[in-house]
């Protein structure tokens, strides 16, 4: 298994981006677009990591995260 919490990172990345974007002033439209694109790209990369790490031949649960 992976030691990096991929599912948690994929879930929290857009949330963190949204909080940052909500805190920007209306005058920073260019920065807001760049941040939105950047966080979307990070989410795409994380989803790609899940996709490439998935084993369709396995019947077991994959990408399990245990917190505890």
PDB file of C-alpha atoms in Angstrom:
ATOM      1  CA  UNK A   1       0.000   0.000   0.000  1.00  0.00           C
ATOM      2  CA  UNK A   2       0.959   3.616  -0.344  1.00  0.00           C
ATOM      3  CA  UNK A   3       2.226   5.549   2.633  1.00  0.00           C
ATOM      4  CA  UNK A   4       0.842   8.825   1.225  1.00  0.00           C
ATOM      5  CA  UNK A   5      -2.884   9.323   2.014  1.00  0.00           C
ATOM      6  CA  UNK A   6      -3.981   9.737  -1.604  1.00  0.00           C
ATOM      7  CA  UNK A   7      -7.734   9.666  -1.005  1.00  0.00           C
ATOM      8  CA  UNK A   8      -7.577  12.245   1.785  1.00  0.00           C
ATOM      9  CA  UNK A   9      -5.362  14.506  -0.306  1.00  0.00           C
ATOM     10  CA  UNK A  10      -7.711  14.189  -3.281  1.00  0.00           C
ATOM     11  CA  UNK A  11     -10.651  15.102  -1.058  1.00  0.00           C
ATOM     12  CA  UNK A  12      -8.997  18.025   0.725  1.00  0.00           C
ATOM     13  CA  UNK A  13      -7.225  19.659  -2.237  1.00  0.00           C
ATOM     14  CA  UNK A  14     -10.339  21.275  -3.780  1.00  0.00           C
ATOM     15  CA  UNK A  15     -11.574  22.258  -0.324  1.00  0.00           C
ATOM     16  CA  UNK A  16      -8.324  24.042   0.510  1.00  0.00           C
ATOM     17  CA  UNK A  17      -8.376  25.734  -2.891  1.00  0.00           C
ATOM     18  CA  UNK A  18     -11.943  26.911  -2.368  1.00  0.00           C
ATOM     19  CA  UNK A  19     -11.121  28.368   1.048  1.00  0.00           C
ATOM     20  CA  UNK A  20      -8.149  30.232  -0.407  1.00  0.00           C
ATOM     21  CA  UNK A  21     -10.211  31.523  -3.318  1.00  0.00           C
ATOM     22  CA  UNK A  22     -13.015  32.655  -1.023  1.00  0.00           C
ATOM     23  CA  UNK A  23     -10.529  34.743   0.922  1.00  0.00           C
ATOM     24  CA  UNK A  24      -9.287  36.660  -2.113  1.00  0.00           C
ATOM     25  CA  UNK A  25     -10.415  40.173  -2.879  1.00  0.00           C
ATOM     26  CA  UNK A  26     -12.411  40.842  -6.065  1.00  0.00           C
ATOM     27  CA  UNK A  27      -9.486  42.837  -7.464  1.00  0.00           C
ATOM     28  CA  UNK A  28      -7.335  39.700  -7.783  1.00  0.00           C
ATOM     29  CA  UNK A  29      -9.206  38.000 -10.624  1.00  0.00           C
ATOM     30  CA  UNK A  30      -6.032  36.843 -12.388  1.00  0.00           C
ATOM     31  CA  UNK A  31      -4.606  35.321  -9.241  1.00  0.00           C
ATOM     32  CA  UNK A  32      -7.928  33.629  -8.509  1.00  0.00           C
ATOM     33  CA  UNK A  33      -7.949  32.022 -11.958  1.00  0.00           C
ATOM     34  CA  UNK A  34      -4.363  30.835 -11.591  1.00  0.00           C
ATOM     35  CA  UNK A  35      -5.035  29.371  -8.139  1.00  0.00           C
ATOM     36  CA  UNK A  36      -8.193  27.634  -9.351  1.00  0.00           C
ATOM     37  CA  UNK A  37      -6.323  26.149 -12.295  1.00  0.00           C
ATOM     38  CA  UNK A  38      -3.442  25.082 -10.057  1.00  0.00           C
ATOM     39  CA  UNK A  39      -5.647  23.324  -7.513  1.00  0.00           C
ATOM     40  CA  UNK A  40      -7.625  21.679 -10.314  1.00  0.00           C
ATOM     41  CA  UNK A  41      -4.392  20.407 -11.852  1.00  0.00           C
ATOM     42  CA  UNK A  42      -3.210  19.038  -8.496  1.00  0.00           C
ATOM     43  CA  UNK A  43      -6.546  17.220  -8.111  1.00  0.00           C
ATOM     44  CA  UNK A  44      -6.143  15.803 -11.617  1.00  0.00           C
ATOM     45  CA  UNK A  45      -2.667  14.517 -10.794  1.00  0.00           C
ATOM     46  CA  UNK A  46      -3.885  12.883  -7.579  1.00  0.00           C
ATOM     47  CA  UNK A  47      -6.788  11.241  -9.423  1.00  0.00           C
ATOM     48  CA  UNK A  48      -4.333  10.034 -12.066  1.00  0.00           C
ATOM     49  CA  UNK A  49      -2.221   8.492  -9.317  1.00  0.00           C
ATOM     50  CA  UNK A  50      -5.251   6.578  -8.092  1.00  0.00           C
ATOM     51  CA  UNK A  51      -6.144   5.508 -11.604  1.00  0.00           C
ATOM     52  CA  UNK A  52      -2.663   4.223 -12.459  1.00  0.00           C
ATOM     53  CA  UNK A  53      -2.306   2.519  -9.082  1.00  0.00           C
ATOM     54  CA  UNK A  54      -5.594   0.645  -9.406  1.00  0.00           C
ATOM     55  CA  UNK A  55      -5.346  -3.098 -10.076  1.00  0.00           C
ATOM     56  CA  UNK A  56      -8.465  -4.242 -11.967  1.00  0.00           C
ATOM     57  CA  UNK A  57      -7.483  -7.903 -11.571  1.00  0.00           C
ATOM     58  CA  UNK A  58      -7.685  -7.696  -7.778  1.00  0.00           C
ATOM     59  CA  UNK A  59     -10.945  -8.432  -5.987  1.00  0.00           C
ATOM     60  CA  UNK A  60      -9.674  -6.919  -2.735  1.00  0.00           C
ATOM     61  CA  UNK A  61     -10.317  -3.404  -1.500  1.00  0.00           C
ATOM     62  CA  UNK A  62      -7.750  -0.970  -2.772  1.00  0.00           C
ATOM     63  CA  UNK A  63      -6.546   2.429  -1.507  1.00  0.00           C
ATOM     64  CA  UNK A  64      -7.674   1.914   2.072  1.00  0.00           C
ATOM     65  CA  UNK A  65      -6.762   4.573   4.605  1.00  0.00           C
ATOM     66  CA  UNK A  66      -6.862   3.799   8.294  1.00  0.00           C
ATOM     67  CA  UNK A  67      -6.756   6.597  10.834  1.00  0.00           C
ATOM     68  CA  UNK A  68      -6.488   5.765  14.324  1.00  0.00           C
TER      69      UNK A  68
END
